[in-house]
Short mmCIF file of C-alpha atoms and ligand atoms in Angstrom, two decimals:
data_model
loop_
_atom_site.label_atom_id
_atom_site.label_comp_id
_atom_site.label_asym_id
_atom_site.label_seq_id
_atom_site.Cartn_x
_atom_site.Cartn_y
_atom_site.Cartn_z
CA MET A 12 29.92 164.26 -161.32
CA LYS A 13 31.36 163.96 -164.81
CA ILE A 14 29.76 161.53 -167.24
CA ILE A 15 32.31 160.13 -169.65
CA ALA A 16 31.70 157.79 -172.57
CA SER A 17 34.98 158.03 -174.47
CA LEU A 18 37.80 155.65 -173.49
CA ARG A 19 40.41 158.31 -174.20
CA GLN A 20 38.69 160.87 -171.96
CA MET A 21 38.37 158.31 -169.18
CA LYS A 22 42.09 157.50 -169.42
CA GLU A 23 42.91 161.22 -169.28
CA ALA A 24 40.68 161.76 -166.24
CA SER A 25 42.35 158.82 -164.44
CA ALA A 26 45.79 160.18 -165.33
CA ARG A 27 44.83 163.53 -163.80
CA PHE A 28 43.77 161.80 -160.54
CA LYS A 29 47.03 159.83 -160.49
CA ASN A 30 49.18 162.87 -161.22
CA ALA A 31 47.50 164.72 -158.36
CA GLY A 32 48.37 161.78 -156.06
CA ARG A 33 44.71 160.81 -155.62
CA THR A 34 43.74 157.16 -155.19
CA ILE A 35 40.94 155.78 -157.36
CA GLY A 36 38.16 153.48 -156.17
CA PHE A 37 36.21 151.73 -158.92
CA VAL A 38 32.80 150.06 -158.97
CA PRO A 39 32.03 148.24 -162.24
CA THR A 40 28.31 147.57 -162.85
CA LEU A 41 25.75 146.74 -165.50
CA GLY A 42 23.59 149.63 -164.27
CA TYR A 43 19.94 149.75 -163.20
CA LEU A 44 21.36 150.52 -159.81
CA HIS A 45 20.06 149.50 -156.41
CA GLU A 46 21.25 149.65 -152.80
CA GLY A 47 23.63 146.72 -153.41
CA HIS A 48 25.57 148.78 -155.95
CA LEU A 49 25.36 151.88 -153.77
CA SER A 50 26.83 150.01 -150.79
CA LEU A 51 29.94 149.39 -152.91
CA VAL A 52 30.00 153.03 -154.00
CA ARG A 53 29.89 154.12 -150.35
CA ALA A 54 32.72 151.75 -149.44
CA SER A 55 34.79 153.21 -152.26
CA LYS A 56 33.97 156.78 -151.21
CA LYS A 57 35.22 156.00 -147.72
CA ALA A 58 38.52 154.46 -148.77
CA ALA A 59 39.56 156.20 -151.98
CA ASP A 60 40.10 159.86 -152.92
CA ALA A 61 38.08 159.58 -156.13
CA THR A 62 35.33 157.14 -157.06
CA VAL A 63 34.60 155.99 -160.59
CA VAL A 64 31.50 153.89 -161.36
CA SER A 65 31.09 152.21 -164.73
CA ILE A 66 27.80 151.27 -166.30
CA PHE A 67 28.23 148.94 -169.23
CA VAL A 68 25.89 146.14 -170.24
CA ASN A 69 28.75 144.03 -171.50
CA PRO A 70 27.66 141.97 -174.50
CA THR A 71 30.47 139.40 -174.21
CA GLN A 72 29.22 138.08 -170.86
CA PHE A 73 25.73 137.25 -172.16
CA GLY A 74 25.05 133.96 -173.93
CA PRO A 75 23.08 133.92 -177.20
CA ARG A 76 19.83 132.98 -175.48
CA GLU A 77 20.27 135.28 -172.49
CA ASP A 78 18.77 138.64 -171.60
CA LEU A 79 21.23 141.14 -173.17
CA ALA A 80 18.53 142.91 -175.21
CA LYS A 81 16.02 143.18 -172.41
CA TYR A 82 18.46 143.85 -169.54
CA PRO A 83 16.92 146.82 -167.66
CA ARG A 84 18.49 150.20 -168.41
CA ASP A 85 17.81 153.69 -167.01
CA LEU A 86 20.91 155.82 -167.29
CA ALA A 87 19.21 159.07 -166.21
CA ARG A 88 17.99 157.50 -162.97
CA ASP A 89 21.36 155.79 -162.34
CA ALA A 90 23.18 159.09 -162.89
CA ARG A 91 20.91 160.85 -160.39
CA MET A 92 21.59 158.15 -157.79
CA LEU A 93 25.35 158.33 -158.30
CA ARG A 94 25.41 162.11 -158.24
CA ALA A 95 23.60 162.00 -154.89
CA GLU A 96 26.35 159.69 -153.57
CA GLY A 97 29.05 162.16 -154.60
CA VAL A 98 30.62 159.93 -157.27
CA ASP A 99 33.35 161.69 -159.23
CA ILE A 100 32.98 160.00 -162.60
CA LEU A 101 30.29 157.88 -164.22
CA PHE A 102 31.94 156.00 -167.05
CA CYS A 103 29.55 154.55 -169.61
CA PRO A 104 31.49 153.36 -172.62
CA ASP A 105 29.93 152.29 -175.92
CA ALA A 106 30.01 148.64 -176.90
CA ALA A 107 31.29 149.72 -180.33
CA GLU A 108 34.34 151.37 -178.76
CA MET A 109 34.96 148.59 -176.24
CA TYR A 110 34.71 145.90 -178.93
CA PRO A 111 35.58 147.43 -182.31
CA PRO A 112 35.28 145.30 -185.45
CA GLY A 113 37.97 142.63 -185.48
CA TYR A 114 38.12 142.34 -181.68
CA LYS A 115 39.87 139.05 -180.81
CA THR A 116 41.29 139.09 -177.28
CA TYR A 117 39.70 137.35 -174.30
CA VAL A 118 40.79 136.54 -170.76
CA GLU A 119 39.92 133.18 -169.22
CA VAL A 120 40.40 131.93 -165.69
CA HIS A 121 40.45 128.21 -166.37
CA ASP A 122 38.58 125.72 -164.18
CA LEU A 123 37.01 128.35 -161.92
CA GLN A 124 35.07 129.74 -164.89
CA ASN A 125 33.45 126.36 -165.58
CA LYS A 126 32.06 125.70 -162.11
CA LEU A 127 28.69 126.72 -160.59
CA CYS A 128 27.23 129.45 -162.85
CA GLY A 129 29.78 128.58 -165.54
CA ARG A 130 28.05 125.26 -166.19
CA SER A 131 24.91 126.88 -167.53
CA ARG A 132 26.62 130.11 -168.67
CA PRO A 133 29.72 128.77 -170.47
CA ILE A 134 31.03 132.10 -171.86
CA HIS A 135 29.91 134.29 -168.98
CA PHE A 136 33.09 134.56 -166.92
CA ARG A 137 35.30 134.89 -169.99
CA GLY A 138 33.23 137.97 -170.86
CA VAL A 139 33.36 139.28 -167.28
CA CYS A 140 37.14 138.87 -166.98
CA THR A 141 37.75 140.41 -170.38
CA VAL A 142 35.67 143.49 -169.69
CA VAL A 143 36.93 143.91 -166.12
CA LEU A 144 40.55 143.73 -167.27
CA LYS A 145 39.84 146.27 -170.03
CA LEU A 146 38.09 148.55 -167.53
CA PHE A 147 41.00 148.21 -165.10
CA HIS A 148 43.41 149.32 -167.83
CA ILE A 149 41.24 152.30 -168.73
CA VAL A 150 40.30 153.43 -165.19
CA ARG A 151 43.53 152.33 -163.44
CA PRO A 152 41.90 151.90 -160.00
CA ASP A 153 43.81 151.34 -156.77
CA ARG A 154 40.82 149.47 -155.36
CA ALA A 155 37.89 147.81 -157.08
CA TYR A 156 34.66 146.80 -155.38
CA PHE A 157 32.64 143.64 -156.03
CA GLY A 158 29.62 142.16 -154.27
CA GLN A 159 29.56 138.88 -152.37
CA LYS A 160 26.18 138.29 -154.01
CA ASP A 161 28.19 137.24 -157.08
CA ALA A 162 30.61 135.16 -155.02
CA GLN A 163 32.03 133.18 -157.94
CA GLN A 164 32.70 136.38 -159.87
CA THR A 165 34.63 137.82 -156.93
CA VAL A 166 36.71 134.63 -156.60
CA ILE A 167 37.50 134.64 -160.32
CA ILE A 168 38.42 138.34 -160.43
CA ARG A 169 40.72 137.91 -157.43
CA ARG A 170 42.43 135.02 -159.20
CA MET A 171 42.81 137.01 -162.42
CA VAL A 172 44.34 139.91 -160.48
CA ARG A 173 46.79 137.58 -158.77
CA ASP A 174 47.67 135.58 -161.87
CA LEU A 175 48.19 138.66 -164.05
CA ASN A 176 50.03 140.67 -161.36
CA LEU A 177 47.58 143.54 -161.50
CA ASP A 178 48.13 146.40 -159.05
CA VAL A 179 44.56 146.66 -157.85
CA ARG A 180 43.13 145.63 -154.52
CA ILE A 181 39.85 143.71 -154.80
CA VAL A 182 37.40 144.51 -152.03
CA ALA A 183 34.27 142.36 -151.54
CA GLY A 184 31.13 143.92 -150.06
CA PRO A 185 28.39 141.96 -148.28
CA THR A 186 25.12 141.10 -150.03
CA VAL A 187 22.46 143.76 -149.56
CA ARG A 188 18.93 142.40 -149.19
CA ASP A 189 15.36 143.64 -149.30
CA GLY A 190 13.45 143.79 -146.02
CA ASP A 191 12.15 140.24 -146.54
CA GLY A 192 15.63 138.88 -147.26
CA LEU A 193 15.64 138.63 -151.06
CA ALA A 194 19.06 139.63 -152.40
CA LEU A 195 18.79 142.84 -154.41
CA SER A 196 19.38 142.31 -158.11
CA SER A 197 18.62 144.34 -161.22
CA ARG A 198 16.95 141.17 -162.54
CA ASN A 199 14.38 141.24 -159.72
CA SER A 200 12.61 143.82 -161.91
CA TYR A 201 11.65 140.96 -164.28
CA LEU A 202 9.57 139.25 -161.57
CA SER A 203 5.77 139.43 -161.47
CA PRO A 204 4.32 139.95 -157.97
CA GLU A 205 3.67 136.23 -157.72
CA GLU A 206 7.21 135.41 -158.83
CA ARG A 207 8.63 137.98 -156.42
CA ARG A 208 6.91 136.08 -153.60
CA ALA A 209 8.12 132.72 -154.96
CA ALA A 210 11.69 134.04 -155.19
CA LEU A 211 11.85 134.07 -151.40
CA VAL A 212 12.46 130.33 -151.64
CA LEU A 213 16.13 131.17 -152.37
CA THR A 214 16.42 133.12 -149.14
CA LYS A 215 14.44 130.61 -147.15
CA SER A 216 16.43 127.58 -148.29
CA LEU A 217 19.82 129.23 -147.70
CA LYS A 218 18.70 130.42 -144.29
CA GLU A 219 17.57 126.93 -143.41
CA ALA A 220 20.85 125.38 -144.60
CA LYS A 221 22.79 127.89 -142.53
CA MET A 222 20.69 127.02 -139.50
CA MET A 223 21.30 123.30 -140.04
CA VAL A 224 25.05 123.96 -140.03
CA ALA A 225 24.69 126.03 -136.86
CA ARG A 226 22.92 123.07 -135.28
CA GLY A 227 25.73 120.70 -136.17
CA GLN A 228 24.93 119.34 -139.62
CA ARG A 229 28.18 118.93 -141.57
CA ARG A 230 27.22 116.74 -144.52
CA ALA A 231 26.92 118.70 -147.76
CA ALA A 232 24.61 116.07 -149.27
CA VAL A 233 22.12 116.55 -146.45
CA LEU A 234 22.22 120.35 -146.81
CA ILE A 235 21.81 120.14 -150.57
CA GLY A 236 18.98 117.61 -150.17
CA ARG A 237 17.09 119.90 -147.84
CA ILE A 238 17.52 122.92 -150.13
CA ARG A 239 16.34 120.85 -153.10
CA SER A 240 13.22 119.70 -151.28
CA LEU A 241 12.35 123.32 -150.43
CA LEU A 242 12.90 124.35 -154.06
CA ARG A 243 10.75 121.47 -155.32
CA ALA A 244 7.94 122.58 -153.02
CA GLU A 245 7.77 125.95 -154.81
CA PRO A 246 5.91 125.46 -158.11
CA LEU A 247 7.39 128.57 -159.77
CA ALA A 248 10.99 127.57 -158.93
CA ARG A 249 13.30 125.37 -161.00
CA GLU A 250 16.80 124.55 -159.81
CA ASP A 251 19.79 125.40 -161.95
CA TYR A 252 22.29 124.27 -159.32
CA VAL A 253 22.73 123.91 -155.59
CA ALA A 254 26.29 123.50 -154.29
CA VAL A 255 28.37 123.45 -151.14
CA VAL A 256 31.91 124.46 -152.09
CA ASP A 257 35.23 125.66 -150.77
CA PRO A 258 35.03 129.48 -150.90
CA GLU A 259 38.48 129.81 -152.47
CA ASP A 260 38.73 127.14 -155.16
CA LEU A 261 34.97 126.48 -155.49
CA GLU A 262 35.60 122.71 -155.28
CA PRO A 263 32.63 120.73 -153.94
CA LEU A 264 32.89 119.81 -150.27
CA SER A 265 31.44 116.62 -148.87
CA LEU A 266 31.78 117.88 -145.31
CA VAL A 267 31.60 121.45 -144.05
CA LYS A 268 34.82 122.31 -142.23
CA ASP A 269 35.96 125.83 -141.30
CA ARG A 270 34.31 127.77 -144.11
CA ALA A 271 31.92 126.76 -146.85
CA LEU A 272 30.03 128.65 -149.50
CA ILE A 273 26.49 127.41 -150.05
CA ALA A 274 25.48 128.72 -153.46
CA LEU A 275 22.49 128.29 -155.72
CA ALA A 276 20.96 129.43 -158.96
CA VAL A 277 17.22 129.05 -159.45
CA PHE A 278 14.85 129.94 -162.26
CA ILE A 279 11.76 131.71 -161.00
CA GLY A 280 9.59 131.53 -164.08
CA ARG A 281 12.02 132.62 -166.81
CA THR A 282 14.23 134.70 -164.51
CA ARG A 283 17.45 133.14 -163.27
CA LEU A 284 18.40 134.33 -159.80
CA ILE A 285 21.50 133.52 -157.76
CA ASP A 286 22.28 133.78 -154.08
CA ASN A 287 24.71 132.33 -151.58
CA VAL A 288 25.64 132.26 -147.96
CA MET A 289 28.99 131.73 -146.30
CA VAL A 290 29.00 129.43 -143.30
CA ARG A 291 31.78 129.37 -140.78
CA ILE A 292 32.38 126.85 -138.07
CA ASN A 293 33.92 127.86 -134.73
CA ALA A 294 33.37 131.49 -135.62
CA LYS A 295 30.46 133.81 -135.86
CA ALA A 296 28.66 133.13 -139.13
CA GLY A 297 28.98 135.84 -141.80
CA ALA A 298 26.36 137.92 -143.55
CA GLY A 299 23.53 135.81 -144.86
CA PRO A 300 19.83 135.79 -145.56
CA GLY A 301 19.12 135.93 -141.85
CA ARG A 302 20.70 139.32 -141.54
CA LYS A 303 18.82 142.35 -142.74
CA ARG A 304 20.80 145.35 -143.87
P1 AMP B 404 25.85 144.00 -161.65
O1 AMP B 404 25.41 145.36 -162.08
O2 AMP B 404 24.72 143.06 -161.36
O3 AMP B 404 26.91 143.42 -162.55
O4 AMP B 404 26.57 144.21 -160.26
C1 AMP B 404 27.66 145.10 -160.12
C2 AMP B 404 28.34 144.83 -158.81
O5 AMP B 404 27.40 144.99 -157.74
C3 AMP B 404 28.87 143.40 -158.71
O6 AMP B 404 30.12 143.41 -158.06
C4 AMP B 404 27.82 142.71 -157.89
O7 AMP B 404 28.33 141.62 -157.15
C5 AMP B 404 27.40 143.83 -156.95
N1 AMP B 404 26.05 143.55 -156.44
C6 AMP B 404 24.95 143.20 -157.15
N2 AMP B 404 23.90 142.97 -156.32
C7 AMP B 404 24.36 143.16 -155.05
C8 AMP B 404 23.78 143.07 -153.76
N3 AMP B 404 22.49 142.72 -153.58
N4 AMP B 404 24.55 143.33 -152.69
C9 AMP B 404 25.86 143.68 -152.84
N5 AMP B 404 26.47 143.79 -154.04
C10 AMP B 404 25.74 143.54 -155.13
#
């Protein structure tokens, strides 16, 4: 596995893959890797001739009072994990090269960026789209892999790719969970043992909402009400949002028909965690907290 920091060297490496007729699979991450990231790496390895993983704690997607400075980092450990997976290139650019002095250009996906997580993280998706578009230009992937855990991010990236006519196929991978159901996240490392236990309220409330749908409940307000009462019963939890939305345009639904995304963001102590579950009617329900991987 090659580790590349320079943008020019990354572009040259991608050009060599392309010239040799090899397809490129790309997994962009913030690092501090876990099985969720690795599941995307494995999907890329299966489908593409060469796999590039980026690790970049992108400053433009963090708000001024967010956790940019303390975001967990361990490049040596991440590199070992990726080498063991047979990744071809680990790309870890410098913030100073990605955003040189005088940097002025940002990409926004209007409306979608302001919903759900965008309400409490107003510049987040602008930063995500900007960095992902830059990374796409540098890495030139044929396929790029994103996790369903960050469902809104995947929706927004798909829309950006469509709206800007990018030649990259976006592939979404299912949420990978710990044995007890908690969605894996680099931010879980912030949790104290007591908070880690309390965080299960996210899993429990989504699982319960999914079960209510399976038993015939269709009213979003009832589902949201039940989730809220479970969150309120957990003293360490504080709701950021709970929503039942259309999985494509993220518009709130009053009734669950066909498919719905039940999504939430919850502070456990000072740590903000997100999770979601897709519910389908008249079809087998998709991956959710009930399903261990
Ligand atoms: P991050 O490093 O948190 O920005 O995540 C990088 C990519 O991994 C994103 O596409 C995430 O959606 C995805 N990801 C993060 N956690 C999980 C998980 N538990 N299961 C599947 N994918 C994940």
